[in-house]
Amino acid sequence: MALVLHSGAGNKNAFKALIAAEYSGVKVELTKDFEMGVSNKTPEFLKMNPLGKVPVLETPDGAVFESNAIARYVARLKDDNPLFGSSRIEQAHVEQWVDFAATEVDPGVAWYLYPRLGFIPYAHTTEETAIASLKRSLGALNTHLASNTYLVGHSVTLADIVLTCNLYHGIARILTKSFTSDFPHVERYFWTMVNQPNFKKVIGEVKQAESVPPVQKKAAPPKEPKAKDVKKEAPKEAPKPKVVEAPAEEEAPKPKPKNPLDLLPPSKMVLDDWKRLYSNTKTNFREVAIKGFWDMYDPEGYSLWFCDYKYNDENTVSFVTLNKVGGFLQRMDLARKYAFGKMLVIGSEAPFKLKGLWLFRGQEVPKFVMDEVYDMELYEWTKVDISDEAQKERVNAMIEDQEPFEGEALLDAKCFK
């Protein structure tokens, strides 16, 4: 039999096993039509987990409950799975961060969020304690991530899967930007993780909470009538059902609002034509691709922008810097229809510099990009003046990945197209 995960589709604890399965090439089927409070109270479910808690993994050899144990089981189905690290010390560090996620982050989020949702009684002092504990945990995590892209080693491990899932409800439901901005490396880490293809396939799009949920006010229970007030009454005739007139015409569903950039006047520049020319030019790049770019460029329909990273002194580790750029480009995916970009990582030794060139539809950096991609505020944005030959030549050099660039070695160049 296939592995069957008993849980609702939006359970963050179920996400752990499903993401581990994606990384491990293991097939795990999520039960359909699972109804919390019903499906987990059946005799069949209680035989697998007498506590009735979810998720539960049904395997050919028996059931496994507790989400971290389930995720470990799934990952161990692949021999020498890199999700556990590549050495004994890395394996220990993976377990260390899994425990940290379970004992530090998860309780902090739960004791802050659940009372606000009415799942457990609310108390102001309890909330203050939860917030202080969570900030302490995220502060420690932020320090570790200042010089590490992942929790352990140089790739995703089970520790990243568990920690990200335990952060998920917090960031999606209660930890607003004003809360998480004190932990910029945790922010960068979380958005990098949830935008990894294997995470995104399971979790989908994630948006940060815009406000803290209000405390739930419980309605007073209805008063029971006193015995002496209860009088025998003759059975009343059942009330006739009210006739509700149907509206003359159902309101048509409102169309999804168009992106403002789709409402701009048509441009002579076809972005896909430029991207195709860039990708297909293998020789004589200046004569073919760059000349073709300026022939196509429409300064009325598009604009060019330089970007410079504000915190280059933090770029002390090459692979962390490269992953920082990779995460940025992943998050820019929502602008693919309207943009082309080049990002350069400059320098032969730390600290490395990040500089970029971006082509955007319209005359401004798109507002929806500024609102949705948090990396944007980490850069200074300067509009290119194409009447300035020096700036125009800088555009050419960045498109071409010219090396040296402005007198410095080019560590790497990444393209968004």
XYZ file of C-alpha atoms in Angstrom:
417
model
C 0.000 0.000 0.000
C 1.049 3.592 -0.558
C 1.893 5.870 2.333
C -1.284 7.662 3.421
C -1.167 10.832 5.498
C -4.317 11.412 7.533
C -4.753 15.179 7.921
C -6.500 18.227 6.572
C -4.856 19.930 3.595
C -3.801 23.095 5.459
C -2.149 21.489 8.486
C 1.356 22.921 8.926
C 2.437 19.736 10.705
C 1.354 17.678 7.694
C 3.410 20.000 5.474
C 6.604 18.634 7.070
C 6.123 15.092 5.750
C 4.792 16.243 2.378
C 7.789 18.543 1.776
C 10.230 15.853 2.953
C 8.539 13.492 0.486
C 9.080 15.960 -2.372
C 12.803 16.203 -1.578
C 13.132 12.448 -1.144
C 11.182 11.240 -4.164
C 8.687 9.409 -1.934
C 4.987 9.215 -2.768
C 2.709 10.223 0.094
C -1.041 10.486 -0.473
C -3.037 12.973 1.598
C -6.446 11.676 2.635
C -9.352 13.295 0.823
C -12.314 14.927 2.566
C -10.632 14.764 5.976
C -12.850 16.506 8.528
C -11.250 17.471 11.827
C -13.406 16.415 14.767
C -15.046 13.696 12.697
C -12.450 11.754 10.722
C -10.028 11.671 13.658
C -12.697 10.326 16.046
C -13.484 7.143 14.152
C -12.483 3.762 15.650
C -10.130 3.199 12.684
C -8.278 6.468 13.338
C -8.140 6.004 17.123
C -6.579 2.596 16.565
C -3.691 4.388 14.797
C -3.448 7.182 17.385
C -5.519 6.827 20.575
C -5.171 10.576 21.248
C -6.968 11.405 18.009
C -4.251 13.893 17.046
C -3.228 14.613 13.479
C -1.293 14.009 11.349
C -0.942 10.227 11.283
C 0.984 8.349 8.597
C -0.395 4.959 7.572
C 2.370 2.657 6.287
C 2.493 -1.027 5.256
C 4.235 -1.756 8.584
C 1.917 0.196 10.841
C 0.990 3.758 11.748
C 3.309 6.588 12.804
C 2.132 9.688 14.673
C 3.845 12.930 15.783
C 4.752 15.172 12.844
C 8.537 15.245 13.297
C 8.687 11.455 13.593
C 6.577 11.150 10.436
C 8.882 13.531 8.535
C 11.933 11.547 9.683
C 10.327 8.272 8.595
C 9.545 9.632 5.132
C 13.061 11.062 4.698
C 14.714 7.792 5.797
C 13.007 5.925 2.960
C 15.722 7.393 0.737
C 19.161 5.943 1.398
C 21.837 8.458 2.459
C 19.305 11.256 2.261
C 21.078 14.655 2.338
C 18.130 15.955 4.365
C 19.931 14.455 7.395
C 23.288 16.140 6.666
C 26.532 14.818 5.231
C 28.459 13.954 8.424
C 27.814 12.896 11.993
C 28.162 16.428 13.301
C 25.749 17.710 10.638
C 23.294 14.956 11.574
C 23.518 16.096 15.192
C 22.998 19.709 14.140
C 19.933 18.736 12.104
C 18.429 17.083 15.194
C 19.468 20.086 17.292
C 17.519 22.537 15.101
C 14.538 20.180 14.807
C 14.367 20.191 18.617
C 14.823 23.979 18.671
C 11.899 24.362 16.267
C 9.730 22.090 18.423
C 10.620 23.408 21.881
C 11.350 27.102 21.254
C 9.641 28.393 18.104
C 6.470 26.290 17.978
C 5.319 26.972 21.587
C 6.086 30.687 21.233
C 3.945 30.979 18.112
C 1.175 28.827 19.608
C 0.866 30.730 22.888
C 0.760 34.036 21.006
C -1.619 32.955 18.222
C -4.054 30.408 19.697
C -5.512 32.601 22.468
C -6.106 35.322 19.874
C -8.054 32.833 17.772
C -10.106 31.693 20.758
C -8.656 28.164 20.860
C -7.446 28.609 24.449
C -8.322 31.255 27.075
C -6.675 34.642 26.538
C -4.628 36.300 29.275
C -2.565 39.440 28.749
C 0.289 38.249 30.970
C 0.467 34.944 29.102
C 0.673 36.810 25.802
C 3.476 39.044 27.067
C 5.423 35.979 28.169
C 4.843 34.269 24.822
C 6.026 37.322 22.860
C 9.142 37.703 25.010
C 9.966 34.006 24.617
C 9.378 34.110 20.847
C 11.557 37.194 20.423
C 14.324 35.513 22.384
C 14.136 32.428 20.140
C 14.001 34.443 16.915
C 16.908 36.580 18.125
C 19.066 33.472 18.563
C 17.942 32.175 15.178
C 18.665 35.551 13.563
C 22.242 35.479 14.899
C 22.822 32.017 13.422
C 21.350 32.958 10.043
C 23.475 36.114 9.770
C 26.234 33.920 8.353
C 24.258 30.880 7.155
C 21.806 30.482 4.303
C 20.470 27.224 5.734
C 20.383 25.920 9.290
C 22.904 23.171 8.580
C 25.415 22.916 5.739
C 24.915 24.324 2.282
C 21.538 22.885 1.288
C 18.043 22.255 2.630
C 17.817 19.709 5.455
C 14.998 18.304 7.538
C 15.760 21.032 10.080
C 14.835 23.731 7.531
C 11.614 21.905 6.660
C 10.484 21.564 10.287
C 11.469 25.093 11.337
C 9.868 26.745 8.318
C 6.616 24.840 8.868
C 6.609 25.818 12.549
C 7.079 29.473 11.563
C 4.411 29.283 8.848
C 1.231 30.007 10.853
C 3.025 32.642 12.889
C 4.128 34.693 9.891
C 0.952 34.050 7.894
C -1.466 34.853 10.747
C 0.011 37.037 13.495
C 3.696 38.042 13.050
C 3.360 41.247 11.041
C 6.196 43.031 9.282
C 6.636 45.357 12.271
C 7.309 42.274 14.428
C 9.641 40.395 12.072
C 11.619 43.434 10.893
C 13.721 43.089 14.059
C 14.938 39.761 12.668
C 15.981 40.489 9.046
C 17.973 37.280 8.607
C 15.006 35.204 9.789
C 12.823 37.081 7.301
C 15.233 36.415 4.453
C 15.504 32.762 5.465
C 11.739 32.185 5.735
C 10.901 33.756 2.364
C 13.805 31.905 0.735
C 12.489 28.609 2.099
C 8.796 29.015 1.233
C 9.754 29.992 -2.303
C 11.790 26.836 -2.892
C 9.888 24.775 -5.507
C 9.393 21.757 -3.210
C 8.044 23.956 -0.410
C 5.850 25.998 -2.735
C 4.355 22.860 -4.296
C 3.044 21.831 -0.872
C 2.350 25.126 0.892
C 1.436 27.347 -2.069
C 1.681 31.128 -1.964
C 2.433 32.611 1.457
C 1.533 36.157 2.478
C 2.565 37.817 5.709
C -0.074 38.820 8.250
C -1.030 42.480 7.905
C -2.486 42.811 11.399
C -2.662 40.993 14.726
C -5.996 39.149 15.147
C -8.235 40.769 17.784
C -8.933 38.868 20.982
C -12.034 36.731 20.526
C -14.970 37.712 22.739
C -17.035 34.739 23.768
C -20.801 35.227 23.769
C -22.582 34.516 27.069
C -24.365 31.140 27.008
C -28.173 31.369 26.742
C -30.006 31.179 30.071
C -31.933 27.998 30.789
C -35.592 28.640 31.780
C -36.380 27.884 35.415
C -38.607 24.897 36.066
C -41.398 26.959 37.635
C -41.524 29.233 34.578
C -42.170 26.372 32.188
C -45.856 26.112 31.342
C -47.654 23.586 29.256
C -48.831 25.079 26.042
C -51.036 23.724 23.331
C -49.048 22.699 20.290
C -48.800 25.570 17.915
C -49.428 25.309 14.228
C -46.167 25.095 12.361
C -45.339 28.483 10.887
C -45.749 28.756 7.174
C -42.472 29.161 5.378
C -41.802 32.633 4.143
C -41.726 33.070 0.414
C -38.504 34.759 -0.588
C -38.590 36.319 -3.984
C -35.569 35.553 -6.093
C -33.714 38.552 -7.413
C -34.599 39.476 -10.957
C -31.055 38.784 -12.073
C -28.037 37.343 -10.305
C -25.113 39.702 -10.032
C -22.380 38.680 -12.418
C -19.077 37.712 -10.755
C -16.707 40.639 -10.630
C -13.772 40.273 -12.989
C -10.331 40.015 -11.449
C -8.770 43.494 -11.504
C -6.137 43.927 -14.158
C -2.554 44.732 -13.341
C -2.099 48.511 -13.884
C 0.787 47.738 -16.233
C -1.635 45.919 -18.551
C -3.584 49.177 -18.917
C -0.622 51.177 -20.229
C -0.623 52.233 -23.907
C 0.842 49.557 -26.200
C 4.635 49.584 -26.531
C 6.646 48.947 -29.658
C 9.022 46.864 -27.517
C 8.007 43.209 -27.184
C 9.695 41.973 -24.020
C 9.661 38.315 -25.045
C 11.458 39.192 -28.293
C 14.280 40.797 -26.309
C 14.489 37.849 -23.892
C 14.638 35.462 -26.828
C 17.413 37.483 -28.502
C 19.388 37.609 -25.236
C 19.100 33.846 -24.701
C 19.938 32.858 -28.264
C 22.954 35.112 -28.834
C 26.094 33.059 -28.263
C 28.714 35.060 -30.199
C 29.298 38.720 -31.124
C 27.159 39.678 -28.124
C 27.798 43.417 -28.446
C 27.052 43.520 -32.145
C 23.973 41.311 -31.993
C 22.279 41.312 -28.577
C 23.166 44.748 -27.234
C 22.635 46.499 -30.571
C 19.330 44.605 -30.828
C 18.349 45.755 -27.349
C 18.737 49.446 -28.179
C 16.949 48.951 -31.500
C 13.990 47.457 -29.601
C 14.070 49.698 -26.510
C 11.034 51.948 -26.073
C 11.795 54.706 -23.518
C 8.112 55.678 -23.400
C 6.839 52.190 -22.618
C 9.728 50.943 -20.476
C 12.313 52.264 -18.045
C 15.778 51.099 -16.949
C 16.945 51.067 -13.337
C 20.228 50.496 -11.526
C 20.049 48.933 -8.071
C 22.771 48.876 -5.415
C 22.590 46.774 -2.265
C 22.544 48.932 0.875
C 24.298 46.479 3.192
C 27.294 45.170 1.256
C 29.372 45.015 4.431
C 27.200 42.010 5.458
C 28.212 40.047 2.335
C 31.144 38.278 3.962
C 30.450 34.703 2.776
C 30.355 34.049 -0.964
C 27.750 31.250 -1.030
C 25.454 33.154 1.341
C 25.692 36.199 -0.926
C 24.943 34.111 -4.014
C 21.949 32.493 -2.291
C 20.727 35.942 -1.280
C 20.597 36.923 -4.953
C 18.986 33.613 -5.916
C 16.215 34.107 -3.359
C 15.617 37.653 -4.598
C 15.199 36.453 -8.182
C 12.793 33.710 -7.078
C 10.619 36.257 -5.315
C 10.646 38.451 -8.434
C 8.796 35.741 -10.335
C 5.525 37.670 -10.015
C 7.040 40.345 -12.310
C 8.281 38.000 -15.034
C 5.723 39.287 -17.545
C 6.858 42.882 -17.006
C 10.597 42.786 -16.304
C 14.090 41.702 -17.290
C 17.018 41.890 -14.875
C 20.741 41.292 -14.414
C 22.296 40.893 -10.974
C 26.078 41.020 -10.545
C 28.050 39.751 -7.552
C 31.262 41.756 -7.614
C 34.607 41.230 -5.919
C 37.316 38.602 -5.551
C 37.141 38.686 -1.749
C 34.708 39.735 0.961
C 32.767 41.882 1.395
C 31.104 41.298 -1.963
C 29.051 43.961 -3.739
C 25.609 43.406 -5.236
C 24.614 45.566 -8.185
C 21.834 45.132 -10.686
C 20.174 46.422 -13.829
C 16.409 46.086 -14.306
C 14.101 46.794 -17.216
C 10.508 47.455 -16.081
C 7.298 48.097 -17.985
C 6.244 51.697 -17.351
C 8.142 54.677 -16.033
C 8.438 53.643 -12.369
C 9.469 50.599 -10.426
C 6.101 48.744 -10.314
C 4.233 49.343 -7.068
C 3.028 45.758 -6.785
C 6.666 44.614 -6.897
C 7.697 47.097 -4.204
C 4.775 45.926 -2.050
C 5.225 42.181 -2.502
C 9.007 41.624 -2.770
C 10.613 42.609 0.505
C 14.137 42.522 -1.008
C 13.352 45.664 -2.999
C 13.799 47.885 0.033
C 17.280 46.454 0.598
C 18.489 48.211 -2.564
C 18.910 51.812 -3.682
C 17.070 52.315 -6.989
C 18.282 54.861 -9.543
C 16.580 55.477 -12.873
C 18.933 55.270 -15.854
C 19.351 58.425 -17.925
C 19.880 57.011 -21.406
C 20.942 60.437 -22.706
C 24.068 60.031 -20.541
C 26.548 57.967 -22.586
C 28.385 56.797 -19.447
C 25.175 55.389 -17.965
C 24.249 53.829 -21.277
C 27.645 52.117 -21.463
C 27.152 50.851 -17.889
C 23.882 49.277 -19.047
C 25.783 47.556 -21.876
C 28.448 46.260 -19.510
C 25.873 44.805 -17.100
C 23.875 43.101 -19.852
C 27.108 41.655 -21.250
C 28.504 40.519 -17.850
C 31.618 42.515 -18.657
C 34.654 41.542 -16.590
C 36.279 43.241 -14.885
C 33.242 45.331 -14.041
C 34.133 48.867 -12.985
C 37.650 47.673 -12.228
C 36.672 44.675 -10.058
C 36.418 40.930 -10.611
C 33.016 39.442 -11.327
C 32.232 36.597 -8.916
C 28.949 35.732 -10.613
C 26.156 37.133 -12.780
C 22.538 36.028 -12.686
C 19.801 36.827 -15.188
C 16.067 37.247 -14.627
C 14.146 36.663 -17.821
